[in-house]
PDB file of N, CA, C and O in Angstrom:
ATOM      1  N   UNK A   9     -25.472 -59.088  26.178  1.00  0.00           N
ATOM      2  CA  UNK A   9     -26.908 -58.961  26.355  1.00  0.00           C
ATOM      3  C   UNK A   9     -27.611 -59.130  25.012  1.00  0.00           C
ATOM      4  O   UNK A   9     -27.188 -58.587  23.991  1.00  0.00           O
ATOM      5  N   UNK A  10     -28.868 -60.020  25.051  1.00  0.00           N
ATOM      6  CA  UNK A  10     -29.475 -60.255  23.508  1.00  0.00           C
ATOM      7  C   UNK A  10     -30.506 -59.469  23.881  1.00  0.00           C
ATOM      8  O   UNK A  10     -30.712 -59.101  25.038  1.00  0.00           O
ATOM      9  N   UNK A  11     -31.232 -59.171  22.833  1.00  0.00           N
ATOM     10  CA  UNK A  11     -32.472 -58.203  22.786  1.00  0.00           C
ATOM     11  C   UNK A  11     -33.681 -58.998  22.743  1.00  0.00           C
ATOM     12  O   UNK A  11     -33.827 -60.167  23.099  1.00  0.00           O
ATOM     13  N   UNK A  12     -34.834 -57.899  22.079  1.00  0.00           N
ATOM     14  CA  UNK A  12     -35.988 -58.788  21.767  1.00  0.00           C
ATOM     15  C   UNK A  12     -36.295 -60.066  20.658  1.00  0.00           C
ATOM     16  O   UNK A  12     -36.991 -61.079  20.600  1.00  0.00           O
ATOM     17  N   UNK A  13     -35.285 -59.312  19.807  1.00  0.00           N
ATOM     18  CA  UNK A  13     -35.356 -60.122  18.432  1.00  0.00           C
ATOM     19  C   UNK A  13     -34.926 -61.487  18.726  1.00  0.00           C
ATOM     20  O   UNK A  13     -35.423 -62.489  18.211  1.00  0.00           O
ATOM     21  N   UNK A  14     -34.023 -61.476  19.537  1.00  0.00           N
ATOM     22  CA  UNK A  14     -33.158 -62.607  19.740  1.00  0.00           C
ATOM     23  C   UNK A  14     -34.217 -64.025  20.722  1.00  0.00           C
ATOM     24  O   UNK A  14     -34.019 -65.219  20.947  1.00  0.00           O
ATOM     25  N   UNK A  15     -35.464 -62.922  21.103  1.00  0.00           N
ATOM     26  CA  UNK A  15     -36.782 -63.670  21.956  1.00  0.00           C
ATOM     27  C   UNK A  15     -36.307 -63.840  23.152  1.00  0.00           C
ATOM     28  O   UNK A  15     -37.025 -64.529  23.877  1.00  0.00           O
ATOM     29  N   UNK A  16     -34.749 -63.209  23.891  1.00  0.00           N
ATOM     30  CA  UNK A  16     -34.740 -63.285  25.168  1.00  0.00           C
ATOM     31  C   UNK A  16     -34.249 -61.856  25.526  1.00  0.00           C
ATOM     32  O   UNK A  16     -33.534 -61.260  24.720  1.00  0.00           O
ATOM     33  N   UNK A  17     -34.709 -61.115  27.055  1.00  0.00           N
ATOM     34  CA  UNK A  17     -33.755 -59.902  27.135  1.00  0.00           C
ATOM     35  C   UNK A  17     -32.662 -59.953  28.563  1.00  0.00           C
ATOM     36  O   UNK A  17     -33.098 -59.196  29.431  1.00  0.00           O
ATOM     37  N   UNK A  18     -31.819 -60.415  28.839  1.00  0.00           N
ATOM     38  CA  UNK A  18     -30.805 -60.452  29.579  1.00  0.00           C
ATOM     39  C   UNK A  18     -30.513 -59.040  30.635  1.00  0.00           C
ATOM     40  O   UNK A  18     -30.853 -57.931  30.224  1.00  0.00           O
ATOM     41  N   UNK A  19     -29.979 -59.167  31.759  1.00  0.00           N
ATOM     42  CA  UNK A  19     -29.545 -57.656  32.548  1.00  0.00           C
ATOM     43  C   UNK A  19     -28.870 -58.497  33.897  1.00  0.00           C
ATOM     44  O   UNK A  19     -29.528 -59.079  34.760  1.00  0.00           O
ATOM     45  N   UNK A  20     -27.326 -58.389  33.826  1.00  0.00           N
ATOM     46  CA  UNK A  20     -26.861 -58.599  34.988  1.00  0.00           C
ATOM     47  C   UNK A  20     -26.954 -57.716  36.293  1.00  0.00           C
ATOM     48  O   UNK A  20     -26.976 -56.490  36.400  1.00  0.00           O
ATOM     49  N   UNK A  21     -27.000 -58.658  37.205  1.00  0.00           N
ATOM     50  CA  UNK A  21     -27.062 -58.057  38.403  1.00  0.00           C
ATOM     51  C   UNK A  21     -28.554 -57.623  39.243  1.00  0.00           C
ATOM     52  O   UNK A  21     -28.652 -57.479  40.462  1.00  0.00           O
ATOM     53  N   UNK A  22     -29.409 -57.500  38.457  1.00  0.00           N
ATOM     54  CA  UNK A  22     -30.888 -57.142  38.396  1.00  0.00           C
ATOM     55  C   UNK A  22     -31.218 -57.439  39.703  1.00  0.00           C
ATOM     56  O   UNK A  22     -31.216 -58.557  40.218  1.00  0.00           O
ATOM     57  N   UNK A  23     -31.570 -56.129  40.337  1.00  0.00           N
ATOM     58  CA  UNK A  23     -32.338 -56.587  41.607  1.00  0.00           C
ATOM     59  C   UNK A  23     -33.807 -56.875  41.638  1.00  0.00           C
ATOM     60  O   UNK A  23     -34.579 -56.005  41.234  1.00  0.00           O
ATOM     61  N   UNK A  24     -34.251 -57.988  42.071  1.00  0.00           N
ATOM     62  CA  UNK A  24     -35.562 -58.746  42.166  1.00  0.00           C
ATOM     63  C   UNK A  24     -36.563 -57.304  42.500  1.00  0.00           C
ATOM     64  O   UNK A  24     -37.251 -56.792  41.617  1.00  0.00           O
ATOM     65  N   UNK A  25     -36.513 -56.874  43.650  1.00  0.00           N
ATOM     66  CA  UNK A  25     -37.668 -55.896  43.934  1.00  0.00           C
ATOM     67  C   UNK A  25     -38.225 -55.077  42.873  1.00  0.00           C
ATOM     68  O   UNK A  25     -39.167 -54.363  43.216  1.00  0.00           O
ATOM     69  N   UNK A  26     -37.787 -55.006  41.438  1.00  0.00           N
ATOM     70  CA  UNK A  26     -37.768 -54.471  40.698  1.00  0.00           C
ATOM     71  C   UNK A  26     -38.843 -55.316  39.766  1.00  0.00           C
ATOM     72  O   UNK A  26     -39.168 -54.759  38.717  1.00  0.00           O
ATOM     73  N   UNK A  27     -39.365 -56.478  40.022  1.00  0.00           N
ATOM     74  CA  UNK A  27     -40.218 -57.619  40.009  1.00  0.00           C
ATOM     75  C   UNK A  27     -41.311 -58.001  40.885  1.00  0.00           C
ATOM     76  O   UNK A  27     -42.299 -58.631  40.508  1.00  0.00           O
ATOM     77  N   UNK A  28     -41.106 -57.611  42.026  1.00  0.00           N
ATOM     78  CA  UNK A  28     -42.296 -58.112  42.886  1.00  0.00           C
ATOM     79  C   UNK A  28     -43.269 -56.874  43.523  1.00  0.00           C
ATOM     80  O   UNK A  28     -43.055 -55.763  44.009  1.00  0.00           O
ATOM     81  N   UNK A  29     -44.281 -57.583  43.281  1.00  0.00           N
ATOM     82  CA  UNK A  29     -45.531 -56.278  43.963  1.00  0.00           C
ATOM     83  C   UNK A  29     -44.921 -55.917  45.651  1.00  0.00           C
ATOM     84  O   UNK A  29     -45.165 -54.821  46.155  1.00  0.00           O
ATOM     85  N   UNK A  30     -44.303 -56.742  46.230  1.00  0.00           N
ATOM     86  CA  UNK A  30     -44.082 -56.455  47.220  1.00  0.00           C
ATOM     87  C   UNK A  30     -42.574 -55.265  47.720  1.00  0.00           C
ATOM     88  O   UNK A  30     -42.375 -54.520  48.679  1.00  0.00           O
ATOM     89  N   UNK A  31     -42.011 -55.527  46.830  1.00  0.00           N
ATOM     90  CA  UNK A  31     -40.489 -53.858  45.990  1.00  0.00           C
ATOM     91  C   UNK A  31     -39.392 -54.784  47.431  1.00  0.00           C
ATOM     92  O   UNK A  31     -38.655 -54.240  48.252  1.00  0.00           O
ATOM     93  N   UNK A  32     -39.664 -56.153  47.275  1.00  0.00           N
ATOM     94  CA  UNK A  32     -38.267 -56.891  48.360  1.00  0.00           C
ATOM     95  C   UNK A  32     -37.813 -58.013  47.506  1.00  0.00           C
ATOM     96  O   UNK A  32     -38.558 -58.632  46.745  1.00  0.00           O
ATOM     97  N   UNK A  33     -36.647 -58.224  47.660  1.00  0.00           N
ATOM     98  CA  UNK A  33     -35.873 -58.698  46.869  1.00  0.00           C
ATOM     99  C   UNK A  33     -34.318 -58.075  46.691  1.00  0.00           C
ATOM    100  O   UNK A  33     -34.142 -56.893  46.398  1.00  0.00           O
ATOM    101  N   UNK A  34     -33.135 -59.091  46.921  1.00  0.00           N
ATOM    102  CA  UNK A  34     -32.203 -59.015  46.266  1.00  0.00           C
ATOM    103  C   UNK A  34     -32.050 -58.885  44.957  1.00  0.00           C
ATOM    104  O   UNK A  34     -32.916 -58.764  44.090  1.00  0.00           O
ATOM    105  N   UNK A  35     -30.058 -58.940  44.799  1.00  0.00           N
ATOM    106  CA  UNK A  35     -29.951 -59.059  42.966  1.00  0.00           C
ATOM    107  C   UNK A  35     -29.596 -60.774  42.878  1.00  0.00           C
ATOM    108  O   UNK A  35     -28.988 -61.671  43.462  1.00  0.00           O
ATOM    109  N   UNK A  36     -30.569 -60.455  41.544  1.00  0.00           N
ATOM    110  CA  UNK A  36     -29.705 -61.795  40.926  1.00  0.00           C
ATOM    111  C   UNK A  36     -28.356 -62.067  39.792  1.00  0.00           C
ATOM    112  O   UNK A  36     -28.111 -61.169  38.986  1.00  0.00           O
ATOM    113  N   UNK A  37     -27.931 -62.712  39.788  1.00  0.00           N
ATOM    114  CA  UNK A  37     -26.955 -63.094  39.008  1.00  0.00           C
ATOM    115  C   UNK A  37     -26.865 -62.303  37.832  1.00  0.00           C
ATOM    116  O   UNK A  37     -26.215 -61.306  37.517  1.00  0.00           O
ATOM    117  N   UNK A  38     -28.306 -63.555  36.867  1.00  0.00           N
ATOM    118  CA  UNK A  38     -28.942 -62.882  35.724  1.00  0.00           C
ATOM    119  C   UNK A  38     -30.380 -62.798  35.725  1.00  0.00           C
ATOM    120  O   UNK A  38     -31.131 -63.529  36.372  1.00  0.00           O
ATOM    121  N   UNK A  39     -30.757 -61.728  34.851  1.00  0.00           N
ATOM    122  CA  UNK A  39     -32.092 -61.720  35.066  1.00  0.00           C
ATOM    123  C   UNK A  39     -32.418 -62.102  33.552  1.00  0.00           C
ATOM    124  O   UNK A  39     -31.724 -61.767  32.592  1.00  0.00           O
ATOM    125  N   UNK A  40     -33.123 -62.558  33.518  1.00  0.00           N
ATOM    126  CA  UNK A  40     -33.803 -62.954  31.843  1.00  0.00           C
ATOM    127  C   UNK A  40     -35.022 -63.224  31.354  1.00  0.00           C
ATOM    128  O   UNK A  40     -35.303 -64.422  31.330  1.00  0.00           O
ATOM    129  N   UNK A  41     -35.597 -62.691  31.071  1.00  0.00           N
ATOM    130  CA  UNK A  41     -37.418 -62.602  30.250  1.00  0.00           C
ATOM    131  C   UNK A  41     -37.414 -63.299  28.832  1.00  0.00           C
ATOM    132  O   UNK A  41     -37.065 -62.698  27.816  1.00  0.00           O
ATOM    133  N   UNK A  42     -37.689 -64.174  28.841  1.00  0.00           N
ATOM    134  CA  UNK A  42     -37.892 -64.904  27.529  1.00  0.00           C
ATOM    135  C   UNK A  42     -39.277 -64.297  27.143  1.00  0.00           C
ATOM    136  O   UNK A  42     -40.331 -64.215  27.774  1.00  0.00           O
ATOM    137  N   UNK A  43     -38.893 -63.881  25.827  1.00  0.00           N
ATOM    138  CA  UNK A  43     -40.066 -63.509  24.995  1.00  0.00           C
ATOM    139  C   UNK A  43     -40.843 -64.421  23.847  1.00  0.00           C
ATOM    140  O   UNK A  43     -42.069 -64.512  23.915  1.00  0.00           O
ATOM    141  N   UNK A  44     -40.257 -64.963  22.998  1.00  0.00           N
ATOM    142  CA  UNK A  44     -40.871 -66.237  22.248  1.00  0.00           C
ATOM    143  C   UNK A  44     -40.377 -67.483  23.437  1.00  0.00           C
ATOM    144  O   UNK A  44     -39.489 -67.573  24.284  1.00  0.00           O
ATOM    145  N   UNK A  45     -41.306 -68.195  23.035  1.00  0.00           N
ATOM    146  CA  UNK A  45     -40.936 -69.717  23.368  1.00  0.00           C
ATOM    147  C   UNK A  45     -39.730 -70.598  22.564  1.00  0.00           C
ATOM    148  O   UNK A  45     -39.329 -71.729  22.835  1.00  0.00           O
ATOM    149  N   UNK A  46     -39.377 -69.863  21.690  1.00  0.00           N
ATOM    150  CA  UNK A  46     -38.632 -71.328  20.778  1.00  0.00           C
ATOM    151  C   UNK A  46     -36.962 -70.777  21.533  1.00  0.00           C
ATOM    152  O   UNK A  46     -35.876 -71.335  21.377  1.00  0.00           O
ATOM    153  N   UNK A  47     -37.285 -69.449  22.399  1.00  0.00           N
ATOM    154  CA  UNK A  47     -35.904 -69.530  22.923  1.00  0.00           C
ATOM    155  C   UNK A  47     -35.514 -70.314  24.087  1.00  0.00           C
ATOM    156  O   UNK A  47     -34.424 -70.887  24.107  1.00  0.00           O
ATOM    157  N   UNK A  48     -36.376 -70.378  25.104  1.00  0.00           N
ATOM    158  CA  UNK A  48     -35.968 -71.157  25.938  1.00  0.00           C
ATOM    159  C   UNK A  48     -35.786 -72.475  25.884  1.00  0.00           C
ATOM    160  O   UNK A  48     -35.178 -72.830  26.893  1.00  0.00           O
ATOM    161  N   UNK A  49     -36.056 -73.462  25.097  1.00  0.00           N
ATOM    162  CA  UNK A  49     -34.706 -74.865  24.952  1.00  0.00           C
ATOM    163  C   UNK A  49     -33.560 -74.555  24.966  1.00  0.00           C
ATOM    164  O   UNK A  49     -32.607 -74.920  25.655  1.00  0.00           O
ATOM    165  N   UNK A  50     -33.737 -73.463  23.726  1.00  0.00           N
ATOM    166  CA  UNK A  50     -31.972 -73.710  23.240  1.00  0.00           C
ATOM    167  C   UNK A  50     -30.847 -72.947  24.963  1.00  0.00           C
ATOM    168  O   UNK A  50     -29.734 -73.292  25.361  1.00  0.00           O
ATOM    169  N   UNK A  51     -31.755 -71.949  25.489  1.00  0.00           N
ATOM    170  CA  UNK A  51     -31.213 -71.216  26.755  1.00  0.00           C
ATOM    171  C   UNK A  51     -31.102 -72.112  27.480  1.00  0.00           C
ATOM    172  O   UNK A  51     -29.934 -72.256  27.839  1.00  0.00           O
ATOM    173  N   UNK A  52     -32.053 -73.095  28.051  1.00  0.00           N
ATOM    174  CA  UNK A  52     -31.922 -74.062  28.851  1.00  0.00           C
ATOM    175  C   UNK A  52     -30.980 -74.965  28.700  1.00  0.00           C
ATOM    176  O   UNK A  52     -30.361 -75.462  29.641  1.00  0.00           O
ATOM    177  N   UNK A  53     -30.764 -75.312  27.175  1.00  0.00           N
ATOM    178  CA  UNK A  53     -29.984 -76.409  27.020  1.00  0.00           C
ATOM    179  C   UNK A  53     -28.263 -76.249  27.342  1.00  0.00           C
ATOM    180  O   UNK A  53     -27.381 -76.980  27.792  1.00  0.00           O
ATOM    181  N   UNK A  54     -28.358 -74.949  26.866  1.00  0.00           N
ATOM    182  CA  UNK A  54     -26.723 -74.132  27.097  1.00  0.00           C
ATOM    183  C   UNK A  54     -26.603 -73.786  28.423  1.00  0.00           C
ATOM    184  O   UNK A  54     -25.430 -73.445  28.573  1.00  0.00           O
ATOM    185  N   UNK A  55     -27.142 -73.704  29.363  1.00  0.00           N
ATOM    186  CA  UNK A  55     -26.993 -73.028  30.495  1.00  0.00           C
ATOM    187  C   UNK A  55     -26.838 -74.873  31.336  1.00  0.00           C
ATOM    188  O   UNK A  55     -25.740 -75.058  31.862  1.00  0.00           O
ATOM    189  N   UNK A  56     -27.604 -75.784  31.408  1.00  0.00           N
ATOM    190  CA  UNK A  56     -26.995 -76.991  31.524  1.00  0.00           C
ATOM    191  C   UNK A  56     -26.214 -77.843  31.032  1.00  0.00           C
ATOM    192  O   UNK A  56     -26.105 -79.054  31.227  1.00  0.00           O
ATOM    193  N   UNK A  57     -25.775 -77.267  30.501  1.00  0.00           N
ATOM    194  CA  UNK A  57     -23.995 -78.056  29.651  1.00  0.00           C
ATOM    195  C   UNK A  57     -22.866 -77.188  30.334  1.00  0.00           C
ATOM    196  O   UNK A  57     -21.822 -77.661  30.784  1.00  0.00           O
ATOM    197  N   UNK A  58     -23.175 -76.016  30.348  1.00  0.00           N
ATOM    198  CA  UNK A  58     -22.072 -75.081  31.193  1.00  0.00           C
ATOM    199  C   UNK A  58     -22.587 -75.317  32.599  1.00  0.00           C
ATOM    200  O   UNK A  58     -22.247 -74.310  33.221  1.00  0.00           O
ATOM    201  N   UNK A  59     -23.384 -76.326  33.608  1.00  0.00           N
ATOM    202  CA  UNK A  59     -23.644 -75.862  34.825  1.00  0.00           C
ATOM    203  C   UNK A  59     -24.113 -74.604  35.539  1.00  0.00           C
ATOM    204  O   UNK A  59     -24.150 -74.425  36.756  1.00  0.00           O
ATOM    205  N   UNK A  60     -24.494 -73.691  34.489  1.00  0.00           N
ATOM    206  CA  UNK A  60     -25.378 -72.521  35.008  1.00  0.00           C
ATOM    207  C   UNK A  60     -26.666 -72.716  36.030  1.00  0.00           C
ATOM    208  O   UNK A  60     -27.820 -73.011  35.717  1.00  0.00           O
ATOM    209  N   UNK A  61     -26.342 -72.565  36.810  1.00  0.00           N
ATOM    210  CA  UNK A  61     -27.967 -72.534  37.975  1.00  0.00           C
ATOM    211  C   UNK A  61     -28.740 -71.366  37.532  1.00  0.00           C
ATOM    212  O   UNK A  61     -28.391 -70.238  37.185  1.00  0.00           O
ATOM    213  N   UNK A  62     -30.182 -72.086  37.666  1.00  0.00           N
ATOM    214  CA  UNK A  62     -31.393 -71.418  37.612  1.00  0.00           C
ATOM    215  C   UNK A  62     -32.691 -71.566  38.175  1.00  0.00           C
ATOM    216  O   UNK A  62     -32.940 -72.633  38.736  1.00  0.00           O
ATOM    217  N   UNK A  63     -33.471 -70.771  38.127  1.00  0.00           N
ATOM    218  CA  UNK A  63     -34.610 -70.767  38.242  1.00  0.00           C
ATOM    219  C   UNK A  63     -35.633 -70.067  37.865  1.00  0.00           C
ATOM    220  O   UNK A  63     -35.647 -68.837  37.836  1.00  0.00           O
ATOM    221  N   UNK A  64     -36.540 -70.785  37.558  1.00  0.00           N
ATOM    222  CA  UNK A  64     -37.526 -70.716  35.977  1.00  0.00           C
ATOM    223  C   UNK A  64     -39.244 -69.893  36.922  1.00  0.00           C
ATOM    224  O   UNK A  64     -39.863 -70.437  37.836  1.00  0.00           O
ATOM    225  N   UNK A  65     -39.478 -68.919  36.464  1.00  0.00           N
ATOM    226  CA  UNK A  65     -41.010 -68.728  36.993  1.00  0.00           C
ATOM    227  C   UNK A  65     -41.611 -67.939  35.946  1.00  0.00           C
ATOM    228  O   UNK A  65     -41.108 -67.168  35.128  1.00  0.00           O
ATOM    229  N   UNK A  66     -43.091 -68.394  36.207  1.00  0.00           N
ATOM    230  CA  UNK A  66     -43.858 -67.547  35.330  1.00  0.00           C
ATOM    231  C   UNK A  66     -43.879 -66.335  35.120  1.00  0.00           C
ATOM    232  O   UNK A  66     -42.806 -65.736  35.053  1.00  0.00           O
ATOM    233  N   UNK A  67     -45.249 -65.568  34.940  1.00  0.00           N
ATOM    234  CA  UNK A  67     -45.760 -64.383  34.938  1.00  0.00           C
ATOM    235  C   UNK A  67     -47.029 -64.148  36.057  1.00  0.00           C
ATOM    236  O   UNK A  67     -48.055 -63.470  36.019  1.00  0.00           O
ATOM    237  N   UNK A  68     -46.516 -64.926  36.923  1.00  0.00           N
ATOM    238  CA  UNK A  68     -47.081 -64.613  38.552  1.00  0.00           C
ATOM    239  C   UNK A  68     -47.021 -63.529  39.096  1.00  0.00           C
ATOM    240  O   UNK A  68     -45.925 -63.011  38.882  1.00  0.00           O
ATOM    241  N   UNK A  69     -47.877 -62.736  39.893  1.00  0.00           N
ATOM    242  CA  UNK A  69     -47.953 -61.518  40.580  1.00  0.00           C
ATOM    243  C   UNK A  69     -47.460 -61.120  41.843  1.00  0.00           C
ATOM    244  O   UNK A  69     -47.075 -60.039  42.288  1.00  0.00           O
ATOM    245  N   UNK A  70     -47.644 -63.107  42.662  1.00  0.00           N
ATOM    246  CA  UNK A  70     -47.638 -62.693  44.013  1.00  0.00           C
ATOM    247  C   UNK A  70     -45.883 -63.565  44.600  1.00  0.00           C
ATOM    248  O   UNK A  70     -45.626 -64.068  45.693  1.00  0.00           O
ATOM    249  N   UNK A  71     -44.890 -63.416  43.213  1.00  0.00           N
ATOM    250  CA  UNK A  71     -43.514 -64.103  43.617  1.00  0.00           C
ATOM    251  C   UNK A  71     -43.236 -62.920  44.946  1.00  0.00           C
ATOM    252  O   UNK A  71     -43.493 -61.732  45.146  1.00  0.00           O
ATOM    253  N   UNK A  72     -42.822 -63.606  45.392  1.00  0.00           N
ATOM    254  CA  UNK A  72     -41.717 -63.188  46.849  1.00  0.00           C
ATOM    255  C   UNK A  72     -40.563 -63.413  47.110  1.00  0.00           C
ATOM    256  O   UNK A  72     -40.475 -64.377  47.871  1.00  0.00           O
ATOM    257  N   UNK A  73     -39.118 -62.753  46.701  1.00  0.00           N
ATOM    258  CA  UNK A  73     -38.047 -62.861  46.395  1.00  0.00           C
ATOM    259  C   UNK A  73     -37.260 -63.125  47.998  1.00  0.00           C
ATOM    260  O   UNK A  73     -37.896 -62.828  49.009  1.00  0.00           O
ATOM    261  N   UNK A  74     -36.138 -63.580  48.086  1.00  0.00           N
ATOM    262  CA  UNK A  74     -35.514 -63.559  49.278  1.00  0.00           C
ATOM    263  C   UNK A  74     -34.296 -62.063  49.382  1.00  0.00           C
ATOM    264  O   UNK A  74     -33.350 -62.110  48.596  1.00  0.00           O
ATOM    265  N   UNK A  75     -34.360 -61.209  50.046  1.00  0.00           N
ATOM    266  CA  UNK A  75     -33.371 -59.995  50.367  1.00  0.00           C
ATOM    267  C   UNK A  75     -32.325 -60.435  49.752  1.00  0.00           C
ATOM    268  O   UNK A  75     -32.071 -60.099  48.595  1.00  0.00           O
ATOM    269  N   UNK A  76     -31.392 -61.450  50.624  1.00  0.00           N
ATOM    270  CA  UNK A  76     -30.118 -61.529  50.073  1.00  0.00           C
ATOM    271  C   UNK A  76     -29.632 -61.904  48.960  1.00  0.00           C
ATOM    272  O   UNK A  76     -28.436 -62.150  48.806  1.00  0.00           O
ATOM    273  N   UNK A  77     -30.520 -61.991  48.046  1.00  0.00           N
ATOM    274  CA  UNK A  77     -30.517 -62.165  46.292  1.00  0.00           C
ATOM    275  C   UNK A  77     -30.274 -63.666  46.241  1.00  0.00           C
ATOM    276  O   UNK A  77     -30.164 -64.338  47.267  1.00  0.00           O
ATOM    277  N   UNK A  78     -30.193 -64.174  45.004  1.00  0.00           N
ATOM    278  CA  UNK A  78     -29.663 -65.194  44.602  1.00  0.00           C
ATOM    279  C   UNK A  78     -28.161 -65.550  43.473  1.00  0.00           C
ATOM    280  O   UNK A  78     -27.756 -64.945  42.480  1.00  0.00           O
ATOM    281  N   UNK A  79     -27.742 -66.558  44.048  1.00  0.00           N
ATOM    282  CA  UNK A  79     -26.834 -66.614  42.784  1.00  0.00           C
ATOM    283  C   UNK A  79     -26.933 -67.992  41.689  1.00  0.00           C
ATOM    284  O   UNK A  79     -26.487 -69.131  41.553  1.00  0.00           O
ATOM    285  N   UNK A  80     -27.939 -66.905  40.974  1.00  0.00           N
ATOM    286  CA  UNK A  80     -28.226 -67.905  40.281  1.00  0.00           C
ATOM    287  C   UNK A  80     -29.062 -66.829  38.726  1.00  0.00           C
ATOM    288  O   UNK A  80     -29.013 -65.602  38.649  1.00  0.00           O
ATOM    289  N   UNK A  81     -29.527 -67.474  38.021  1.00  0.00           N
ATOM    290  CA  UNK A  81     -30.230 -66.679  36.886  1.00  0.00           C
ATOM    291  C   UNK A  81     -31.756 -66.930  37.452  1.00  0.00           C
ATOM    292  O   UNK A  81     -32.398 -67.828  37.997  1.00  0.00           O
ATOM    293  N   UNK A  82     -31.873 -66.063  37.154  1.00  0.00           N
ATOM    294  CA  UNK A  82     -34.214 -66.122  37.175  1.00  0.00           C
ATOM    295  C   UNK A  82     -34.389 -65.677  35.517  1.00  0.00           C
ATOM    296  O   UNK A  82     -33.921 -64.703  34.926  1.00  0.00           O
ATOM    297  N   UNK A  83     -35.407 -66.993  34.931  1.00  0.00           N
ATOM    298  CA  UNK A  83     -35.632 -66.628  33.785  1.00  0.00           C
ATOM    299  C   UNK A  83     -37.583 -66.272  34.490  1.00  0.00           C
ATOM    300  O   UNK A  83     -38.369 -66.644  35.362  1.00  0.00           O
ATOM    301  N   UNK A  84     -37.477 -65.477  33.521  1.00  0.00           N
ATOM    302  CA  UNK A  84     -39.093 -65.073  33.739  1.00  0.00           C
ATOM    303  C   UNK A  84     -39.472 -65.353  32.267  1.00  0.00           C
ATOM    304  O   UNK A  84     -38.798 -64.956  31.317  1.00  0.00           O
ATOM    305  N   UNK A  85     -40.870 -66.238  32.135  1.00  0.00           N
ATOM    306  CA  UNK A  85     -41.724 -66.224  31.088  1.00  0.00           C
ATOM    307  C   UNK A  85     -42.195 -64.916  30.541  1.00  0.00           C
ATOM    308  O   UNK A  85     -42.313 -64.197  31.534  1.00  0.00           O
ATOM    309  N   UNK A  86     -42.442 -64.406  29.747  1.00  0.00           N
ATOM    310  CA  UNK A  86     -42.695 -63.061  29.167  1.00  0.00           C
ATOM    311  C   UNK A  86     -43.558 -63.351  28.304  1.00  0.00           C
ATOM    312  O   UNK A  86     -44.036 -62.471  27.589  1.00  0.00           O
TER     313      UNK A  86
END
């Protein structure tokens, strides 16, 4: 797990409801909040060389997660 400094914060297993105004949602894989911008290339770039699945969303209010989680990473903009 990297911290803030590192401009991303990582937490396996993370259940989504823990994210949405609506408290539904599965876990995901990984959960990850990018905090600077200059981290997500280099995250992106490593996570598609290893075939890591993802999916990328803002700092939207009204996301709506699916129950049975995903397997996959959710990076959230921060």
């Amino acid at each position: 797990s990297q911290g803030f400094s590192s401009g991303i914060s990582v937490c396996e297993h993370e259940p989504l409801s823990r994210h949405s105004p609506f408290r539904a949602g599965g876990a995901c894989s990984i959960w990850v909040v990018v905090h600077r911008r200059s981290a997500l290339n280099p995250l992106l770039a490593q996570w598609k060389e290893s075939g890591q699945k993802f999916t990328l969303f803002g700092r939207g209010t009204q996301v709506l997660y699916r129950n049975g989680g995903l397997d996959r990473a959710v990076v959230q903009l921060g």
